[in-house]
Amino acid sequence: MIRVPRPNMDGFTIALVATVGLATVLPVQGQFAQGVHWLAEAAIALLFFLHGARLPREEVVAGMAHWRLHLLIFGLTFAAFPLIGWAVTATLPHSLLPPALAVGVQFLCLLPSTVQSSIAFTSMARGNVAAAVCSSTLSNISGILMTPLLVALFLNVQGGALSLDTLQTIAAQLLLPFVAGQLLRRWVGAWAARHKAMLKFTDRGSILLVVYIAFSEAVVNGLWTQVPPAALGMVVLIDCAILALFLVGTTLLSRRLGFSRADEAVIVFCGSKKSLVSGVPMAGVLFAPATAGLVLLPVMVFHQIQLMVGAVLARRYADEEEARDALPAAS
């Protein structure tokens, strides 16, 4: 029997709600915001270093060679998502979804997957972290070219040349610490394995910092004042519906195709997410400054929802796995 997690024990979900509330009433701004950004980057770098130090080399190689999983996530991110976005925006009338927000919903569906939260949630869910690192990084690198091409195809917007800052950030903040952990695993691997609590704290702490920073920026930029409440409510409903569709779809599809439970976690968390980090600089290049803010609103809302729902779902995966581990001892 699989134990159902009790709500009163889910302290991490409570922490997420508290973080969103704090960002709403006390958003981080100015020089302090820069300090929080640096702290988040340091936490994420430490997270990937610890992952690299703990993961056996053969698991990393297997994660890179898992082409069926990577191909499925790539297809979900850059084919299924854009088609769903097109269907939604083509169906809803402008009276329900203003044109600028409709462009934002479609733009959301053209973005690559997240990196930090996808891997952190996969780790929390005790999934295939090596495959999550490879798949989410591949998605972001591919998105530098794929997203502008898809924007031109679906939205008839022509943008200039994109900067390589996003690619450099991924390499410096994620890949390099992971590789460093792998190279130093001979000396620090046993220590990292003994301090699993530190990895758990880094996983969840980095997510809380990302939530606080992202939601603070949204509040400072007028998240609650740029659009009427009815339009904002419609964006929330659409984002929730799209996320629910892909969470259910990725779960069923991964099981139908015979993926393991560890790989299922990768497909669910990497195949259902969209990157605000990639979306912000791309929107600045691809759209006029007067419309970029509204275009980004569905992305910002989706980002918050996917973090909240992903945290609860990752916790449920972890609780179910712990229950399975306890079965032999109880029998």
Short mmCIF file of C-alpha atoms in Angstrom, two decimals:
data_model
loop_
_atom_site.label_atom_id
_atom_site.label_comp_id
_atom_site.label_asym_id
_atom_site.label_seq_id
_atom_site.Cartn_x
_atom_site.Cartn_y
_atom_site.Cartn_z
CA MET A 1 0.00 0.00 0.00
CA ILE A 2 1.35 3.44 -0.95
CA ARG A 3 1.26 5.98 1.84
CA VAL A 4 -0.56 9.21 1.02
CA PRO A 5 1.39 12.21 2.29
CA ARG A 6 -0.37 14.15 5.02
CA PRO A 7 -0.89 17.86 4.30
CA ASN A 8 0.16 18.90 7.80
CA MET A 9 3.60 17.38 7.25
CA ASP A 10 4.26 19.17 3.95
CA GLY A 11 6.37 21.95 5.36
CA PHE A 12 8.00 22.68 2.00
CA THR A 13 4.66 23.58 0.38
CA ILE A 14 3.94 25.89 3.31
CA ALA A 15 7.36 27.46 2.79
CA LEU A 16 6.57 28.03 -0.90
CA VAL A 17 3.27 29.75 -0.10
CA ALA A 18 5.02 31.89 2.52
CA THR A 19 7.72 32.80 -0.02
CA VAL A 20 5.13 33.97 -2.57
CA GLY A 21 3.39 36.00 0.14
CA LEU A 22 6.70 37.57 1.20
CA ALA A 23 7.52 38.49 -2.41
CA THR A 24 4.08 40.08 -2.79
CA VAL A 25 4.28 42.32 0.28
CA LEU A 26 8.08 42.73 0.40
CA PRO A 27 9.56 42.20 -3.08
CA VAL A 28 13.32 42.26 -3.29
CA GLN A 29 14.61 45.36 -5.09
CA GLY A 30 17.73 47.37 -5.81
CA GLN A 31 21.13 46.32 -4.50
CA PHE A 32 19.55 43.80 -2.15
CA ALA A 33 17.98 42.10 -5.19
CA GLN A 34 21.44 41.69 -6.70
CA GLY A 35 22.64 40.10 -3.48
CA VAL A 36 19.75 37.63 -3.49
CA HIS A 37 20.50 36.83 -7.15
CA TRP A 38 24.11 36.02 -6.24
CA LEU A 39 22.96 33.89 -3.33
CA ALA A 40 20.59 31.95 -5.59
CA GLU A 41 23.31 31.44 -8.19
CA ALA A 42 25.69 30.18 -5.50
CA ALA A 43 23.04 27.77 -4.16
CA ILE A 44 22.32 26.45 -7.65
CA ALA A 45 26.04 26.04 -8.40
CA LEU A 46 26.49 24.16 -5.13
CA LEU A 47 23.48 21.99 -5.98
CA PHE A 48 25.00 20.93 -9.30
CA PHE A 49 28.44 20.42 -7.76
CA LEU A 50 26.93 18.05 -5.18
CA HIS A 51 24.99 16.23 -7.89
CA GLY A 52 28.19 15.78 -9.88
CA ALA A 53 30.07 14.58 -6.79
CA ARG A 54 27.42 12.03 -5.85
CA LEU A 55 26.52 10.59 -9.25
CA PRO A 56 28.60 7.60 -10.39
CA ARG A 57 30.29 8.16 -13.75
CA GLU A 58 28.42 5.28 -15.37
CA GLU A 59 25.07 6.89 -14.47
CA VAL A 60 26.12 10.13 -16.15
CA VAL A 61 27.15 8.29 -19.31
CA ALA A 62 23.87 6.38 -19.28
CA GLY A 63 21.99 9.66 -18.86
CA MET A 64 23.69 11.18 -21.90
CA ALA A 65 23.00 8.07 -23.98
CA HIS A 66 19.30 7.92 -23.07
CA TRP A 67 18.25 9.14 -26.51
CA ARG A 68 14.63 7.93 -26.36
CA LEU A 69 13.97 10.02 -23.28
CA HIS A 70 15.72 13.11 -24.68
CA LEU A 71 13.90 12.81 -28.00
CA LEU A 72 10.54 12.54 -26.26
CA ILE A 73 11.16 15.62 -24.10
CA PHE A 74 12.44 17.57 -27.12
CA GLY A 75 9.26 16.68 -29.04
CA LEU A 76 7.04 17.69 -26.11
CA THR A 77 8.87 21.00 -25.67
CA PHE A 78 9.20 22.16 -29.27
CA ALA A 79 6.31 20.36 -31.03
CA ALA A 80 3.46 19.43 -28.69
CA PHE A 81 3.61 22.61 -26.61
CA PRO A 82 3.58 24.99 -29.64
CA LEU A 83 0.63 23.17 -31.21
CA ILE A 84 -1.35 23.32 -27.96
CA GLY A 85 -0.59 27.02 -27.65
CA TRP A 86 -1.73 27.63 -31.20
CA ALA A 87 -4.97 25.72 -30.61
CA VAL A 88 -5.74 27.71 -27.45
CA THR A 89 -5.01 31.15 -28.90
CA ALA A 90 -6.81 30.40 -32.16
CA THR A 91 -9.93 29.21 -30.32
CA LEU A 92 -10.45 31.87 -27.64
CA PRO A 93 -12.02 35.18 -28.76
CA HIS A 94 -10.29 38.50 -28.06
CA SER A 95 -13.04 39.41 -25.60
CA LEU A 96 -11.75 36.64 -23.32
CA LEU A 97 -8.05 36.86 -24.14
CA PRO A 98 -6.69 40.22 -25.38
CA PRO A 99 -4.31 39.98 -28.36
CA ALA A 100 -1.15 40.89 -26.43
CA LEU A 101 -1.87 38.21 -23.84
CA ALA A 102 -2.71 35.71 -26.60
CA VAL A 103 0.74 36.35 -28.06
CA GLY A 104 2.14 35.81 -24.58
CA VAL A 105 0.40 32.44 -24.21
CA GLN A 106 1.77 31.31 -27.57
CA PHE A 107 5.23 32.62 -26.71
CA LEU A 108 5.11 30.68 -23.45
CA CYS A 109 4.53 27.46 -25.38
CA LEU A 110 7.54 28.13 -27.64
CA LEU A 111 10.10 28.44 -24.85
CA PRO A 112 12.59 25.73 -23.80
CA SER A 113 12.24 23.79 -20.57
CA THR A 114 13.63 25.02 -17.27
CA VAL A 115 16.98 23.79 -15.99
CA GLN A 116 17.28 24.48 -12.27
CA SER A 117 13.76 23.59 -11.13
CA SER A 118 13.43 20.59 -13.47
CA ILE A 119 16.57 19.01 -12.05
CA ALA A 120 15.83 20.03 -8.47
CA PHE A 121 12.34 18.52 -8.67
CA THR A 122 13.70 15.38 -10.32
CA SER A 123 16.19 15.07 -7.49
CA MET A 124 13.47 15.59 -4.86
CA ALA A 125 11.38 12.91 -6.59
CA ARG A 126 14.39 10.53 -6.57
CA GLY A 127 14.37 10.37 -10.35
CA ASN A 128 17.15 10.02 -12.93
CA VAL A 129 19.12 13.20 -12.16
CA ALA A 130 21.82 12.54 -14.76
CA ALA A 131 19.22 12.28 -17.53
CA ALA A 132 17.47 15.41 -16.22
CA VAL A 133 20.73 17.38 -16.37
CA CYS A 134 21.36 16.28 -19.96
CA SER A 135 17.79 16.75 -21.18
CA SER A 136 17.11 20.15 -19.61
CA THR A 137 20.47 21.51 -20.72
CA LEU A 138 19.90 20.22 -24.26
CA SER A 139 16.49 21.91 -24.24
CA ASN A 140 17.94 25.28 -23.23
CA ILE A 141 20.80 25.15 -25.71
CA SER A 142 18.41 24.13 -28.50
CA GLY A 143 15.96 26.85 -27.44
CA ILE A 144 18.44 29.57 -28.36
CA LEU A 145 17.74 28.68 -32.00
CA MET A 146 14.41 26.85 -31.83
CA THR A 147 12.40 29.51 -29.98
CA PRO A 148 13.10 32.37 -32.44
CA LEU A 149 12.34 30.05 -35.36
CA LEU A 150 9.07 28.96 -33.77
CA VAL A 151 8.18 32.58 -32.97
CA ALA A 152 8.68 33.47 -36.64
CA LEU A 153 6.54 30.46 -37.64
CA PHE A 154 3.64 30.90 -35.21
CA LEU A 155 3.68 34.65 -34.52
CA ASN A 156 5.23 36.16 -37.68
CA VAL A 157 7.73 38.11 -35.59
CA GLN A 158 11.25 38.62 -36.82
CA GLY A 159 13.95 39.15 -34.22
CA GLY A 160 17.57 40.06 -34.33
CA ALA A 161 20.51 37.92 -33.45
CA LEU A 162 20.32 36.48 -29.97
CA SER A 163 23.10 36.92 -27.45
CA LEU A 164 25.01 33.93 -26.18
CA ASP A 165 24.62 35.12 -22.58
CA THR A 166 22.03 32.45 -21.86
CA LEU A 167 24.32 29.69 -23.13
CA GLN A 168 27.24 31.10 -21.15
CA THR A 169 25.11 31.28 -18.00
CA ILE A 170 24.08 27.64 -18.39
CA ALA A 171 27.68 26.57 -18.85
CA ALA A 172 29.07 28.64 -15.96
CA GLN A 173 26.29 28.05 -13.45
CA LEU A 174 25.23 24.49 -14.20
CA LEU A 175 27.55 22.46 -16.39
CA LEU A 176 30.86 23.61 -14.94
CA PRO A 177 29.92 22.87 -11.29
CA PHE A 178 28.50 19.50 -12.35
CA VAL A 179 31.68 18.63 -14.27
CA ALA A 180 33.79 19.86 -11.34
CA GLY A 181 31.85 17.57 -9.02
CA GLN A 182 32.45 14.65 -11.37
CA LEU A 183 36.18 15.40 -11.60
CA LEU A 184 36.50 15.73 -7.81
CA ARG A 185 34.22 12.80 -7.03
CA ARG A 186 37.20 10.61 -6.11
CA TRP A 187 37.95 12.91 -3.18
CA VAL A 188 34.55 14.39 -2.22
CA GLY A 189 32.11 11.73 -3.44
CA ALA A 190 32.02 9.77 -0.19
CA TRP A 191 31.60 12.96 1.83
CA ALA A 192 28.70 14.11 -0.40
CA ALA A 193 27.04 10.71 -0.08
CA ARG A 194 27.22 10.93 3.72
CA HIS A 195 25.68 14.40 3.76
CA LYS A 196 22.44 13.75 1.88
CA ALA A 197 20.65 16.29 4.07
CA MET A 198 22.80 19.04 2.57
CA LEU A 199 21.72 18.07 -0.96
CA LYS A 200 18.06 18.05 0.14
CA PHE A 201 18.46 21.47 1.76
CA THR A 202 20.20 22.84 -1.35
CA ASP A 203 17.48 21.43 -3.63
CA ARG A 204 14.65 23.07 -1.75
CA GLY A 205 16.52 26.20 -0.77
CA SER A 206 17.42 26.98 -4.38
CA ILE A 207 13.78 26.58 -5.43
CA LEU A 208 12.60 28.95 -2.68
CA LEU A 209 15.16 31.54 -3.77
CA VAL A 210 14.12 31.23 -7.43
CA VAL A 211 10.45 31.62 -6.46
CA TYR A 212 11.18 34.69 -4.34
CA ILE A 213 13.29 36.37 -7.01
CA ALA A 214 10.93 35.61 -9.91
CA PHE A 215 7.80 36.64 -8.07
CA SER A 216 9.47 39.77 -6.71
CA GLU A 217 10.42 40.85 -10.22
CA ALA A 218 6.86 40.21 -11.41
CA VAL A 219 5.41 42.30 -8.57
CA VAL A 220 7.89 45.15 -9.08
CA ASN A 221 7.06 45.20 -12.80
CA GLY A 222 3.37 45.66 -12.02
CA LEU A 223 2.04 42.14 -12.22
CA TRP A 224 -1.16 43.12 -10.41
CA THR A 225 -1.75 46.42 -12.28
CA GLN A 226 -0.92 45.82 -15.95
CA VAL A 227 -4.08 43.92 -16.86
CA PRO A 228 -7.69 43.84 -15.65
CA PRO A 229 -8.50 41.18 -13.05
CA ALA A 230 -10.71 39.28 -15.52
CA ALA A 231 -7.90 39.03 -18.10
CA LEU A 232 -5.42 37.99 -15.44
CA GLY A 233 -7.86 35.34 -14.23
CA MET A 234 -8.18 34.01 -17.78
CA VAL A 235 -4.39 33.80 -18.10
CA VAL A 236 -4.22 31.87 -14.83
CA LEU A 237 -6.93 29.45 -16.01
CA ILE A 238 -5.22 28.90 -19.36
CA ASP A 239 -1.82 28.36 -17.75
CA CYS A 240 -3.31 25.92 -15.24
CA ALA A 241 -5.09 24.00 -18.00
CA ILE A 242 -1.96 23.74 -20.16
CA LEU A 243 0.18 22.63 -17.23
CA ALA A 244 -2.40 20.06 -16.11
CA LEU A 245 -2.64 18.70 -19.66
CA PHE A 246 1.11 18.17 -19.89
CA LEU A 247 1.53 16.81 -16.39
CA VAL A 248 -1.14 14.19 -17.01
CA GLY A 249 -0.01 13.58 -20.59
CA THR A 250 3.67 13.13 -19.74
CA THR A 251 2.80 10.74 -16.90
CA LEU A 252 0.56 8.56 -19.06
CA LEU A 253 2.87 8.70 -22.07
CA SER A 254 5.98 7.73 -20.11
CA ARG A 255 4.17 4.74 -18.62
CA ARG A 256 2.68 3.73 -21.95
CA LEU A 257 6.13 3.78 -23.56
CA GLY A 258 7.59 1.62 -20.79
CA PHE A 259 9.95 4.10 -19.12
CA SER A 260 11.10 3.39 -15.58
CA ARG A 261 9.77 5.34 -12.62
CA ALA A 262 13.06 7.29 -12.39
CA ASP A 263 12.78 8.23 -16.08
CA GLU A 264 9.10 9.06 -15.65
CA ALA A 265 10.07 11.75 -13.15
CA VAL A 266 12.45 13.27 -15.73
CA ILE A 267 9.81 13.26 -18.45
CA VAL A 268 7.16 14.77 -16.18
CA PHE A 269 9.34 17.55 -14.78
CA CYS A 270 11.40 18.38 -17.88
CA GLY A 271 8.57 17.85 -20.37
CA SER A 272 5.99 20.07 -18.65
CA LYS A 273 8.03 23.15 -17.75
CA LYS A 274 8.88 26.42 -19.48
CA SER A 275 11.82 28.70 -18.73
CA LEU A 276 11.25 32.24 -17.51
CA VAL A 277 15.04 32.72 -17.44
CA SER A 278 15.21 32.10 -21.20
CA GLY A 279 11.92 33.87 -21.93
CA VAL A 280 12.83 37.28 -20.51
CA PRO A 281 15.90 38.04 -22.68
CA MET A 282 14.29 36.47 -25.76
CA ALA A 283 11.17 38.61 -25.39
CA GLY A 284 13.35 41.71 -25.18
CA VAL A 285 14.85 40.84 -28.57
CA LEU A 286 11.80 39.45 -30.35
CA PHE A 287 9.13 41.95 -29.28
CA ALA A 288 8.78 45.72 -29.09
CA PRO A 289 9.48 47.19 -25.62
CA ALA A 290 5.90 48.46 -25.36
CA THR A 291 4.48 44.94 -25.65
CA ALA A 292 7.22 42.79 -24.11
CA GLY A 293 5.86 43.21 -20.58
CA LEU A 294 2.38 41.94 -21.42
CA VAL A 295 3.82 39.16 -23.59
CA LEU A 296 5.82 37.97 -20.60
CA LEU A 297 2.88 38.00 -18.18
CA PRO A 298 1.61 34.49 -19.10
CA VAL A 299 5.19 33.21 -18.79
CA MET A 300 5.59 34.75 -15.33
CA VAL A 301 2.27 33.33 -14.14
CA PHE A 302 3.07 29.89 -15.59
CA HIS A 303 6.46 30.00 -13.91
CA GLN A 304 4.92 30.48 -10.47
CA ILE A 305 2.27 27.80 -11.00
CA GLN A 306 4.74 25.19 -12.29
CA LEU A 307 7.01 25.74 -9.29
CA MET A 308 4.16 25.40 -6.79
CA VAL A 309 2.61 22.35 -8.44
CA GLY A 310 5.99 20.81 -9.20
CA ALA A 311 7.03 21.03 -5.56
CA VAL A 312 3.90 19.22 -4.39
CA LEU A 313 4.24 16.59 -7.12
CA ALA A 314 7.93 16.00 -6.40
CA ARG A 315 7.13 15.57 -2.71
CA ARG A 316 4.46 13.00 -3.58
CA TYR A 317 6.91 11.06 -5.78
CA ALA A 318 9.45 11.07 -2.94
CA ASP A 319 6.90 9.91 -0.36
CA GLU A 320 5.75 7.07 -2.61
CA GLU A 321 9.34 5.98 -3.18
CA GLU A 322 10.04 6.04 0.54
CA ALA A 323 6.94 3.92 1.09
CA ARG A 324 8.22 1.38 -1.45
CA ASP A 325 11.60 1.28 0.28
CA ALA A 326 9.89 0.59 3.59
CA LEU A 327 7.86 -2.35 2.29
CA PRO A 328 10.61 -5.03 2.62
CA ALA A 329 11.40 -3.88 6.16
CA ALA A 330 7.73 -4.03 7.12
CA SER A 331 7.16 -7.47 5.62
#
